[in-house]
Amino acid sequence: MTNKKLFIPGPTMVHPDVLAKMATPMIGHRTKEASELQRNISDKLRQLMFTSNRIVLSTSSGTGLMEGAIRSVTGKKAIVFAVGAFGKRWHELALLNGVDADLHLEEPGHPNFPETVDRYLKTGKYDTVTITHNETSTGIMNPIESISEIIQKYPEIVWMVDTVSSLGGVKIEIDRLGIDVCISSSQKALALPPGLALASVSEKAVERCKSVGQKGYYLDLGNLVKYVDEKDYQYTSTPSLSHMFAMDFQLDRILKEGIENRFIRHMEMAEYTINWASHHFDVFPMPGFESMTVTCIKNTRNISISELNNELGKKGMVISNGYGEHKDKTFRIAHMGELTLDDIVEVTDAIEDILKLK
Ligand SMILES: *Cc1c(COP(=O)(O)O)cnc(C)c1O
């Protein structure tokens, strides 16, 4: 068993004390203790997410809640804005569930622009919008502040945001931005083992769920919320209590670090990586729209990413190749979760040594 330092965009490294919490002895999932555990997690997540909305947890990865959410809230038609593979996934999930949806895919490297969002919403054809806040496949961070200003002009819209690889690393003020459904996973910037997903759900989204017909059972957002409301923070089926013990503890660690400090740490790591990448290679996203948790680097030197990773592996580190069609044309260095600036300096120095960039 090798314990490499992970510079991949999920799963990220988990602190040993958090890992140990996964081994907490079981409790009944219908006990007062389970309610209390789940209530505590929700309260802490509300702080991290700047929201007073309800929180639901799902024993699935983030894709599960993305699938459940799009089929639970789309009454008329959804417009899916994408800047990479995870954005496109939301469109695929819609179609596979018989949900009417259009896809707007931006030019490579470009973010979703607020004017484009406005152009679609003006048609009046849509009642649901999805945006990827931080597109992990291309390292693009979308301008959700300015997109929010457009969406607030259309009160009938339920707005869903994928923050799978940004929540816990980047400030996302859900209530101020008016995000109705904000989805994330445990294994990225929150630095927990994979297997638990979470979402905040606004009153508007809860109301919408009531008017939508076929929503399945396990991932019906309306049903999840109803259970949380009526059964004191419990779930329809047996959840991964092990993840919840770990999450409760990890959220304490995050609050102890200080939410703002944590965001600053991520910004510093991003700034360093983006500068380093611009100096030795080129950065994939349009300037100003670079992710704060993962840098996607253009392979301008035509290096073999797998050979680079072999060499990094000998030093106990691993980075990520490009995603899908960008596999060899880009590579990615993640800087999220438990990582610090010292770790980033260590991996970029090692890359300089291996590639003789010095
Ligand atoms: C990882 C990721 C997903 C998929 O999440 P899972 O938890 O693996 O299902 C979706 N969106 C983004 C932006 C991601 O980074």
Tab-separated table of N, CA and C and ligand atoms in Angstrom, residues 9 60-64 66 86-87 89 132 134-137 162-165 185-188 196, ligand 1:
chain	number	residue	atom	x	y	z
A	9	PRO	N	-7.669	15.875	-8.652
A	9	PRO	CA	-8.901	16.563	-8.211
A	9	PRO	C	-9.962	15.588	-7.715
A	60	SER	N	-24.393	8.554	-1.740
A	60	SER	CA	-24.091	8.359	-3.165
A	60	SER	C	-22.955	9.324	-3.421
A	61	SER	N	-22.395	9.308	-4.599
A	61	SER	CA	-21.448	10.374	-4.911
A	61	SER	C	-22.269	11.561	-5.431
A	62	GLY	N	-21.602	12.633	-5.773
A	62	GLY	CA	-22.306	13.849	-6.191
A	62	GLY	C	-23.214	13.637	-7.389
A	63	THR	N	-22.793	12.779	-8.299
A	63	THR	CA	-23.587	12.509	-9.509
A	63	THR	C	-24.995	12.032	-9.139
A	64	GLY	N	-25.104	11.278	-8.057
A	64	GLY	CA	-26.410	10.803	-7.615
A	64	GLY	C	-27.359	11.955	-7.349
A	66	MET	N	-27.012	15.010	-8.427
A	66	MET	CA	-27.228	15.760	-9.676
A	66	MET	C	-28.368	15.125	-10.469
A	86	PHE	N	-18.150	17.741	-16.845
A	86	PHE	CA	-19.133	17.598	-15.767
A	86	PHE	C	-20.389	18.413	-16.046
A	87	GLY	N	-20.243	19.516	-16.756
A	87	GLY	CA	-21.414	20.275	-17.204
A	87	GLY	C	-22.243	19.433	-18.159
A	89	ARG	N	-22.356	16.321	-18.316
A	89	ARG	CA	-22.945	15.174	-17.622
A	89	ARG	C	-24.373	15.500	-17.172
A	132	THR	N	-22.146	24.704	-13.737
A	132	THR	CA	-21.041	24.083	-13.009
A	132	THR	C	-20.215	25.224	-12.432
A	134	ASN	N	-17.367	25.074	-10.669
A	134	ASN	CA	-15.944	24.838	-10.866
A	134	ASN	C	-15.796	23.575	-11.715
A	135	GLU	N	-15.516	23.780	-12.998
A	135	GLU	CA	-15.433	22.651	-13.930
A	135	GLU	C	-14.065	21.979	-13.818
A	136	THR	N	-14.061	20.849	-13.144
A	136	THR	CA	-12.832	20.143	-12.810
A	136	THR	C	-12.085	19.608	-14.037
A	137	SER	N	-12.821	19.323	-15.104
A	137	SER	CA	-12.168	18.744	-16.281
A	137	SER	C	-11.333	19.773	-17.034
A	162	ASP	N	-23.541	23.073	-9.481
A	162	ASP	CA	-22.638	21.981	-9.111
A	162	ASP	C	-21.394	22.616	-8.485
A	163	THR	N	-21.224	22.410	-7.174
A	163	THR	CA	-20.024	22.923	-6.489
A	163	THR	C	-19.203	21.746	-5.953
A	164	VAL	N	-19.240	20.638	-6.699
A	164	VAL	CA	-18.600	19.407	-6.221
A	164	VAL	C	-17.120	19.642	-5.909
A	165	SER	N	-16.414	20.372	-6.785
A	165	SER	CA	-14.976	20.530	-6.546
A	165	SER	C	-14.605	21.912	-6.024
A	185	SER	N	-19.876	17.018	-3.190
A	185	SER	CA	-19.468	15.660	-2.805
A	185	SER	C	-18.451	15.729	-1.677
A	186	SER	N	-18.271	14.607	-1.002
A	186	SER	CA	-17.361	14.574	0.144
A	186	SER	C	-15.884	14.575	-0.229
A	187	GLN	N	-15.535	14.038	-1.417
A	187	GLN	CA	-14.136	13.644	-1.672
A	187	GLN	C	-13.263	14.682	-2.356
A	188	LYS	N	-13.709	15.933	-2.418
A	188	LYS	CA	-12.873	16.931	-3.097
A	188	LYS	C	-12.376	17.978	-2.093
A	196	LEU	N	-20.317	10.213	-0.030
A	196	LEU	CA	-21.405	10.993	0.545
A	196	LEU	C	-21.569	12.276	-0.274
B	1	LIG	C1	-16.059	15.105	-9.394
B	1	LIG	C2	-17.093	15.982	-9.987
B	1	LIG	C3	-18.395	15.541	-10.240
B	1	LIG	C4	-18.801	14.131	-10.006
B	1	LIG	O1	-18.863	13.912	-8.649
B	1	LIG	P1	-18.936	12.431	-8.046
B	1	LIG	O2	-18.946	12.695	-6.579
B	1	LIG	O3	-17.724	11.720	-8.552
B	1	LIG	O4	-20.181	11.823	-8.554
B	1	LIG	C5	-19.318	16.429	-10.715
B	1	LIG	N1	-18.995	17.701	-10.961
B	1	LIG	C6	-17.746	18.168	-10.745
B	1	LIG	C7	-17.456	19.596	-11.030
B	1	LIG	C8	-16.771	17.325	-10.240
B	1	LIG	O5	-15.533	17.792	-10.020
